[in-house]
Coordinates of C-alpha atoms and ligand atoms in Angstrom, one line a residue:
M1082 CA -88.3 -11.6 -38.1
R1083 CA -86.4 -12.0 -35.0
Q1084 CA -88.0 -11.6 -31.5
A1085 CA -87.9 -8.0 -30.4
P1086 CA -86.2 -7.7 -26.9
D1087 CA -88.3 -6.8 -23.8
V1088 CA -87.4 -3.2 -23.1
H1089 CA -89.3 -3.1 -19.9
Q1090 CA -87.4 -5.6 -18.0
A1091 CA -84.9 -3.9 -15.6
E1092 CA -81.5 -4.8 -14.7
P1093 CA -81.2 -7.1 -11.6
I1094 CA -80.5 -5.2 -8.4
P1095 CA -77.0 -5.9 -7.1
A1096 CA -76.9 -8.8 -4.8
A1097 CA -75.3 -6.6 -2.1
A1098 CA -78.8 -5.1 -1.5
R1099 CA -80.1 -8.4 -0.2
E1100 CA -77.8 -8.4 2.7
A1101 CA -78.7 -4.9 3.6
I1102 CA -82.4 -5.6 3.2
E1103 CA -82.1 -8.8 5.2
A1104 CA -80.5 -6.8 8.0
L1105 CA -83.3 -4.3 8.0
L1106 CA -85.9 -7.0 8.0
Q1107 CA -84.2 -8.5 11.2
S1108 CA -84.0 -5.2 12.9
G1109 CA -87.2 -3.8 11.9
D1110 CA -85.3 -0.5 11.6
L1111 CA -87.0 0.9 8.4
F1112 CA -87.4 4.6 9.5
R1113 CA -84.5 6.9 8.6
Y1114 CA -84.4 8.5 12.0
T1115 CA -84.5 5.6 14.4
A1116 CA -80.9 4.8 14.4
P1117 CA -78.5 7.4 16.1
Q1118 CA -76.4 7.5 13.1
D1119 CA -75.5 5.8 9.9
A1120 CA -79.0 4.9 8.8
P1121 CA -79.0 3.7 5.2
V1122 CA -80.7 6.9 4.0
A1123 CA -78.1 9.0 5.7
L1124 CA -75.3 7.0 4.1
L1125 CA -76.9 7.2 0.8
E1126 CA -77.2 11.1 1.0
S1127 CA -73.5 11.4 2.0
E1128 CA -72.3 8.9 -0.8
F1129 CA -74.6 10.5 -3.4
A1130 CA -73.2 14.0 -2.5
A1131 CA -69.6 12.9 -2.8
M1132 CA -70.3 11.0 -6.1
I1133 CA -72.1 14.0 -7.7
G1134 CA -69.7 16.8 -6.3
T1135 CA -72.1 18.8 -4.0
K1136 CA -72.1 19.6 -0.4
Y1137 CA -75.5 18.3 0.6
A1138 CA -78.0 15.8 -0.5
L1139 CA -81.5 15.0 0.8
A1140 CA -83.2 11.8 -0.2
V1141 CA -87.0 11.8 -0.4
S1142 CA -89.9 9.9 -1.7
S1143 CA -89.8 10.9 -5.4
C1144 CA -88.2 13.5 -7.8
S1145 CA -91.5 15.2 -7.8
A1146 CA -91.3 15.6 -4.1
A1147 CA -87.7 17.0 -4.5
L1148 CA -89.1 19.4 -7.0
F1149 CA -91.8 20.6 -4.8
L1150 CA -89.4 21.0 -1.7
S1151 CA -87.0 23.0 -3.8
L1152 CA -89.7 25.5 -4.6
K1153 CA -90.8 25.6 -1.0
A1154 CA -87.1 25.9 0.2
L1155 CA -86.5 28.7 -2.1
G1156 CA -89.4 30.6 -0.2
L1157 CA -91.4 31.5 -3.4
P1158 CA -94.5 33.3 -2.4
R1159 CA -98.0 32.0 -3.5
D1160 CA -98.7 32.5 -7.3
A1161 CA -95.0 33.1 -8.0
R1162 CA -94.5 32.2 -11.8
V1163 CA -92.0 29.5 -12.5
L1164 CA -90.8 28.9 -16.0
I1165 CA -90.5 25.4 -17.3
P1166 CA -90.0 23.8 -20.7
A1167 CA -93.3 22.8 -22.3
F1168 CA -91.8 19.5 -23.2
T1169 CA -91.7 17.5 -19.9
F1170 CA -93.6 15.0 -17.9
A1171 CA -96.9 16.2 -16.3
A1172 CA -95.5 15.6 -12.7
V1173 CA -93.2 18.7 -13.3
P1174 CA -95.9 21.4 -13.7
S1175 CA -97.8 19.5 -11.1
S1176 CA -95.1 20.1 -8.5
I1177 CA -95.3 23.8 -9.3
V1178 CA -99.1 23.7 -8.8
H1179 CA -98.5 21.6 -5.5
A1180 CA -96.2 24.5 -4.3
D1181 CA -98.9 27.0 -4.9
C1182 CA -97.0 28.5 -7.7
V1183 CA -97.9 29.0 -11.4
P1184 CA -96.1 27.2 -14.2
V1185 CA -95.0 29.4 -17.3
L1186 CA -94.5 27.2 -20.4
C1187 CA -91.5 27.8 -22.6
E1188 CA -91.3 26.8 -26.2
V1189 CA -89.0 23.7 -27.0
G1190 CA -87.2 23.2 -30.3
A1191 CA -87.0 20.2 -32.6
D1192 CA -83.8 19.2 -30.7
Y1193 CA -86.0 18.7 -27.5
R1194 CA -84.2 21.7 -25.8
I1195 CA -85.4 25.0 -24.5
D1196 CA -85.9 27.6 -27.3
L1197 CA -83.8 30.3 -26.0
A1198 CA -85.6 33.2 -27.8
D1199 CA -88.8 32.2 -26.0
F1200 CA -86.8 31.7 -22.8
H1201 CA -85.2 35.3 -22.9
A1202 CA -88.7 36.7 -23.9
K1203 CA -90.4 35.0 -20.9
L1204 CA -87.7 35.3 -18.3
P1205 CA -88.6 38.8 -17.1
G1206 CA -91.9 37.7 -16.0
V1207 CA -90.9 34.8 -13.8
Q1208 CA -89.6 34.3 -10.2
A1209 CA -87.9 31.0 -10.6
V1210 CA -86.7 28.8 -13.6
M1211 CA -87.1 25.0 -13.3
I1212 CA -85.1 23.3 -16.2
S1213 CA -86.3 19.9 -17.1
H1214 CA -83.7 18.0 -18.9
M1215 CA -86.5 16.0 -20.6
R1216 CA -85.3 12.4 -21.5
G1217 CA -81.8 13.5 -20.5
H1218 CA -81.6 16.1 -23.2
T1219 CA -79.6 19.0 -21.8
S1220 CA -80.7 22.6 -22.6
D1221 CA -77.9 25.2 -23.0
M1222 CA -77.1 25.7 -19.5
D1223 CA -74.3 28.3 -20.2
A1224 CA -76.8 30.6 -21.8
I1225 CA -79.6 29.9 -19.2
M1226 CA -77.3 30.3 -16.2
A1227 CA -75.9 33.6 -17.6
A1228 CA -79.5 35.1 -18.0
C1229 CA -80.7 33.9 -14.7
D1230 CA -77.6 35.0 -12.7
A1231 CA -77.9 38.5 -14.3
A1232 CA -81.6 38.6 -13.5
G1233 CA -81.1 37.2 -10.0
I1234 CA -83.6 34.3 -10.8
P1235 CA -82.9 31.0 -9.1
V1236 CA -82.6 27.9 -11.4
I1237 CA -83.8 24.5 -10.2
E1238 CA -82.6 21.5 -12.4
D1239 CA -85.0 18.7 -12.9
A1240 CA -82.4 16.0 -13.5
A1241 CA -84.7 13.2 -13.0
H1242 CA -83.6 11.5 -16.1
S1243 CA -80.0 13.0 -16.4
L1244 CA -78.1 11.2 -13.8
G1245 CA -74.6 10.8 -15.0
T1246 CA -74.9 13.4 -17.9
T1247 CA -72.3 16.0 -17.8
W1248 CA -72.2 19.6 -19.2
G1249 CA -68.6 21.0 -19.8
G1250 CA -67.4 18.3 -17.4
R1251 CA -69.8 19.2 -14.6
N1252 CA -72.5 16.9 -13.5
I1253 CA -75.9 17.9 -14.4
G1254 CA -77.9 18.9 -11.4
T1255 CA -75.0 20.7 -9.8
I1256 CA -75.2 23.7 -12.2
G1257 CA -78.4 25.3 -10.8
R1258 CA -79.0 26.5 -7.3
V1259 CA -80.7 22.9 -6.6
G1260 CA -80.8 19.8 -8.5
C1261 CA -83.4 16.8 -8.3
F1262 CA -83.0 13.2 -9.4
S1263 CA -85.4 10.3 -9.5
F1264 CA -84.9 6.6 -8.6
Q1265 CA -88.2 5.6 -10.2
S1266 CA -87.7 2.3 -12.1
Y1267 CA -87.2 3.8 -15.7
K1268 CA -84.3 6.0 -14.6
M1269 CA -80.6 4.9 -14.3
I1270 CA -80.9 4.0 -10.6
N1271 CA -83.9 1.9 -9.8
A1272 CA -85.6 1.8 -6.4
G1273 CA -89.1 1.6 -7.8
E1274 CA -89.8 5.1 -6.4
G1275 CA -87.5 7.7 -4.7
G1276 CA -85.8 10.9 -5.3
I1277 CA -82.8 13.1 -4.2
L1278 CA -82.3 16.7 -4.0
I1279 CA -78.7 18.2 -4.0
S1280 CA -77.4 21.8 -3.3
D1281 CA -74.3 23.6 -1.9
D1282 CA -76.8 26.2 -0.1
A1283 CA -76.9 25.4 3.5
D1284 CA -80.0 27.6 4.3
L1285 CA -81.9 26.1 1.4
V1286 CA -81.0 22.5 2.3
A1287 CA -81.9 23.1 6.0
R1288 CA -85.3 24.2 5.0
A1289 CA -85.9 21.4 2.7
V1290 CA -84.7 18.9 5.3
I1291 CA -87.2 20.1 7.9
M1292 CA -90.1 20.4 5.3
S1293 CA -89.3 16.8 4.2
G1294 CA -90.3 15.7 7.7
A1295 CA -87.2 16.2 10.0
Y1296 CA -89.4 17.0 13.0
E1297 CA -88.1 18.2 16.4
H1298 CA -84.4 17.6 16.4
N1299 CA -84.1 14.9 13.8
W1300 CA -82.1 17.4 11.7
K1301 CA -79.3 16.8 13.8
K1302 CA -78.8 13.5 11.9
H1303 CA -78.2 15.6 8.7
K1304 CA -74.5 16.4 8.2
G1305 CA -72.2 18.2 6.0
P1306 CA -69.7 16.8 3.4
R1307 CA -68.2 13.4 4.4
G1308 CA -70.7 13.0 7.3
Q1309 CA -68.9 15.8 9.2
N1310 CA -70.6 18.4 11.5
D1311 CA -71.3 21.6 9.6
P1312 CA -71.7 24.8 11.6
E1313 CA -73.3 26.6 8.7
L1314 CA -76.1 23.9 8.4
A1315 CA -76.5 23.8 12.3
L1316 CA -77.1 27.6 12.3
A1317 CA -79.5 27.4 9.4
F1318 CA -81.5 24.5 11.2
A1319 CA -81.6 26.7 14.3
R1320 CA -82.9 29.6 12.3
W1321 CA -85.8 27.5 10.9
Q1322 CA -86.8 25.4 13.9
N1323 CA -90.6 25.2 14.2
R1324 CA -91.1 27.9 11.5
L1325 CA -91.9 25.5 8.6
P1326 CA -94.6 22.9 7.8
L1327 CA -93.6 19.2 7.8
Y1328 CA -94.7 17.7 4.5
N1329 CA -93.3 14.1 5.4
L1330 CA -91.8 13.2 2.1
R1331 CA -89.0 11.2 3.7
M1332 CA -87.4 8.1 2.0
S1333 CA -87.4 4.7 3.7
N1334 CA -84.3 2.8 4.8
L1335 CA -85.5 -0.1 2.3
S1336 CA -85.3 2.2 -0.7
A1337 CA -81.8 3.5 0.4
A1338 CA -80.7 -0.4 0.7
V1339 CA -81.7 -0.9 -2.9
I1340 CA -80.1 2.4 -4.2
R1341 CA -76.8 2.4 -2.6
P1342 CA -75.2 -0.9 -4.0
Q1343 CA -76.4 0.6 -7.5
L1344 CA -74.2 3.8 -7.1
P1345 CA -71.0 1.9 -8.1
E1346 CA -72.8 0.6 -11.2
L1347 CA -73.6 4.1 -12.5
A1348 CA -70.5 4.8 -14.6
R1349 CA -70.8 1.5 -16.3
R1350 CA -74.5 2.1 -17.0
V1351 CA -73.7 5.4 -18.4
R1352 CA -71.1 4.1 -20.7
D1353 CA -73.3 1.3 -21.9
G1354 CA -76.3 3.4 -22.5
L1355 CA -74.4 6.1 -24.3
A1356 CA -72.6 3.5 -26.6
N1357 CA -76.0 1.7 -27.4
H1358 CA -77.8 5.0 -28.1
D1359 CA -75.1 6.1 -30.5
Y1360 CA -75.2 2.7 -32.2
V1361 CA -78.8 2.8 -32.9
A1362 CA -78.6 6.5 -33.8
A1363 CA -75.9 5.8 -36.5
R1364 CA -78.1 2.9 -37.9
L1365 CA -81.3 5.0 -38.0
M1366 CA -79.7 8.1 -39.6
T1367 CA -79.0 6.0 -42.6
C1368 CA -82.8 6.6 -43.3
P1369 CA -83.5 10.0 -44.7
H1370 CA -86.8 10.2 -43.0
I1371 CA -85.3 9.8 -39.5
D1372 CA -83.3 12.6 -37.8
V1373 CA -81.7 12.0 -34.3
P1374 CA -80.8 15.6 -33.1
A1375 CA -77.0 15.8 -32.1
P1376 CA -76.0 16.7 -28.5
L1377 CA -74.9 20.2 -27.7
A1378 CA -71.2 20.6 -27.7
P1379 CA -70.5 20.8 -24.0
E1380 CA -72.9 17.9 -23.5
R1381 CA -72.0 14.2 -22.6
R1382 CA -75.3 12.3 -22.5
A1383 CA -76.3 9.4 -20.4
P1384 CA -79.4 7.9 -22.4
D1385 CA -81.6 4.9 -21.6
S1386 CA -83.9 5.5 -24.5
I1387 CA -83.7 7.2 -28.0
Q1388 CA -85.7 10.0 -29.4
F1389 CA -85.9 10.9 -33.1
N1390 CA -87.9 13.0 -35.4
L1391 CA -89.9 11.6 -38.4
V1392 CA -89.0 13.8 -41.4
G1393 CA -91.3 14.3 -44.5
L1394 CA -94.1 12.2 -43.2
S1395 CA -97.8 12.8 -43.1
D1396 CA -99.9 12.2 -39.9
E1397 CA -101.2 9.0 -41.5
A1398 CA -97.6 8.0 -42.4
V1399 CA -96.4 8.6 -38.8
Q1400 CA -99.3 6.4 -37.5
A1401 CA -98.4 3.8 -40.1
F1402 CA -94.8 3.9 -39.0
A1403 CA -95.8 3.4 -35.3
E1404 CA -98.3 0.6 -36.0
A1405 CA -95.8 -1.3 -38.2
A1406 CA -93.1 -1.1 -35.6
K1407 CA -95.6 -2.3 -33.0
A1408 CA -96.7 -5.2 -35.0
M1409 CA -93.1 -6.3 -35.2
G1410 CA -92.6 -6.0 -31.4
V1411 CA -91.1 -2.4 -31.0
T1412 CA -93.2 0.2 -29.3
V1413 CA -92.7 3.8 -30.8
Q1414 CA -94.3 6.6 -28.6
V1415 CA -95.0 9.6 -30.8
F1416 CA -95.4 11.9 -27.8
G1417 CA -98.1 14.1 -29.5
L1418 CA -100.1 11.3 -31.2
S1419 CA -100.9 8.8 -28.4
T1420 CA -104.1 9.6 -26.6
D1421 CA -103.8 11.2 -23.1
N1422 CA -100.0 11.4 -23.3
A1423 CA -98.6 13.0 -20.0
R1424 CA -95.8 14.5 -22.0
A1425 CA -97.9 16.6 -24.3
F1426 CA -98.7 20.0 -22.8
W1427 CA -102.1 20.2 -24.2
N1428 CA -103.1 17.4 -22.0
W1429 CA -102.2 19.3 -18.8
Q1430 CA -105.8 20.6 -18.4
F1431 CA -105.4 21.1 -14.7
L1432 CA -103.4 24.3 -15.6
G1433 CA -106.3 25.8 -17.2
D1434 CA -106.3 27.6 -20.4
Q1435 CA -102.7 28.0 -21.7
P1436 CA -101.4 30.0 -24.8
D1437 CA -100.5 27.7 -27.6
L1438 CA -96.9 26.7 -28.2
P1439 CA -96.6 25.9 -31.9
R1440 CA -93.0 25.0 -32.0
T1441 CA -93.3 22.5 -29.2
R1442 CA -96.6 21.2 -30.6
A1443 CA -95.0 20.6 -34.0
M1444 CA -92.1 18.8 -32.3
L1445 CA -94.3 16.6 -30.4
M1446 CA -96.1 15.6 -33.4
R1447 CA -93.1 14.1 -35.0
A1448 CA -90.8 13.1 -32.1
C1449 CA -90.6 9.4 -31.4
D1450 CA -89.5 7.7 -28.2
V1451 CA -88.1 4.2 -28.0
R1452 CA -86.7 2.7 -24.8
L1453 CA -83.2 1.3 -25.0
P1454 CA -82.4 -0.2 -21.6
V1455 CA -78.6 -0.1 -21.0
R1456 CA -78.4 -3.9 -20.5
L1457 CA -79.4 -4.5 -24.3
T1458 CA -76.9 -6.6 -26.3
R1459 CA -75.6 -5.6 -29.8
D1460 CA -77.9 -8.2 -31.4
E1461 CA -81.0 -6.8 -29.5
L1462 CA -80.0 -3.3 -30.6
D1463 CA -79.8 -4.5 -34.2
T1464 CA -83.2 -6.1 -34.0
I1465 CA -84.8 -2.8 -32.8
A1466 CA -83.0 -0.8 -35.5
D1467 CA -84.0 -3.4 -38.3
I1468 CA -87.5 -3.3 -37.2
L1469 CA -87.7 0.5 -37.0
L1470 CA -86.2 0.8 -40.5
D1471 CA -88.4 -1.9 -41.9
A1472 CA -91.4 -0.1 -40.4
M1473 CA -90.4 3.1 -42.1
D1474 CA -90.1 1.2 -45.4
Q1475 CA -93.7 -0.2 -44.9
A1476 CA -95.0 3.2 -43.8
M1477 CA -93.5 5.3 -46.8
G1478 CA -94.2 2.8 -49.6
P1479 CA -98.1 2.7 -49.3
A1480 CA -98.4 6.2 -47.9
A1481 CA -96.4 7.7 -50.7
R1482 CA -98.6 6.0 -53.3
A1483 CA -102.0 6.8 -51.4
Y1484 CA -101.0 10.6 -51.5
G1485 CA -100.0 10.5 -55.1
T1486 CA -96.6 12.0 -54.5
Ligands
LIG1572 C1 -89.3 10.7 -14.1 C2 -89.3 12.1 -14.3 C3 -89.9 13.0 -13.4 C4 -90.7 12.4 -12.2 O1 -89.8 11.7 -11.2 P1 -90.6 11.0 -10.0 O2 -89.4 10.4 -9.1 O3 -91.4 9.8 -10.7 O4 -91.5 11.9 -9.3 C5 -89.7 14.3 -13.5 N1 -89.1 14.9 -14.5 C6 -88.5 14.1 -15.5 C7 -87.8 14.7 -16.5 C8 -88.6 12.8 -15.4 O5 -88.0 11.9 -16.4

């Protein structure tokens, strides 16, 4: 058996980052608000906003911080109910708890996307909706926006893992009132940690900027599109001066220096990630026990991992499959089977008692997750696919006999 590739090693950071970091180390100018203008964080914000097609961007310490600030910037009262898909990362309901609001979990189907029947049933009881495009799988944003717009309910997009994904030609993250992205190491752009919030709403952005830690008049260093002065934004800052808490969730210039040279790499990473994913998906789909859910029609994905469902396997066979793959060097995460998995809603015990979500639970018990970093070669992708198919043969042979089927 060939050696399985290391799927945790990241792509090298472009060399241009070195120069920028060296300059920062020389000057010691690591705080975003020290320089009168053009600090790396401010430049990142205007470059990111231009790239994604939005008026404003605010760089912060993580996507979780961006989600928290979004809820605060929407002015939601204490105990406001916020709908989220029940398939997401524990940090997402945590951001809602952090903002003194209450998560309402919505069922997710076998295609990893929001179950629209449950969504429509629960929408009348909530004050905001936070759509987590989990593992970059886009829920039906046309249906969701139509229902939320009709009800006057604001939508936050958790696009942490969706940078580069488009929906009907529009960038994911620009469809709701506010969008949030992550620069944590396992996302398309890697700064170790970091996040960014985007919106076209000047008042919302002014509130988020102040609460992120733009104390006194530091908000003057936040500009409108293309770094221009923006009268609407200036009025909003004046409106909120001294009226909001400062949570200090800022990004450091060092992080921005690592992120900026990666922005021009994004289009290539998206192209490679999608090609790699589709190549492995086609090979896995030759097996009757593996189903890779198709994207929705308006969706163009930007994957750096693959998710697939195991079909017709007992719990024991699922375990045997994961163990056989592991023994050959490929880690398969079955979301619902690994102990204390942070993406299984029943492990979010900090939320207190929650109603069961049988559809999401059933999906999580059969949904597998395998990392496919965009730098992998065809040979390496073949090795991963060979091992997964081989593991399935091993799991289904003895398992089928043991159960006398
Ligand atoms: C990574 C991730 C987050 C959290 O992002 P951080 O920057 O680590 O806070 C939230 N939601 C989803 C869907 C993610 O993939």
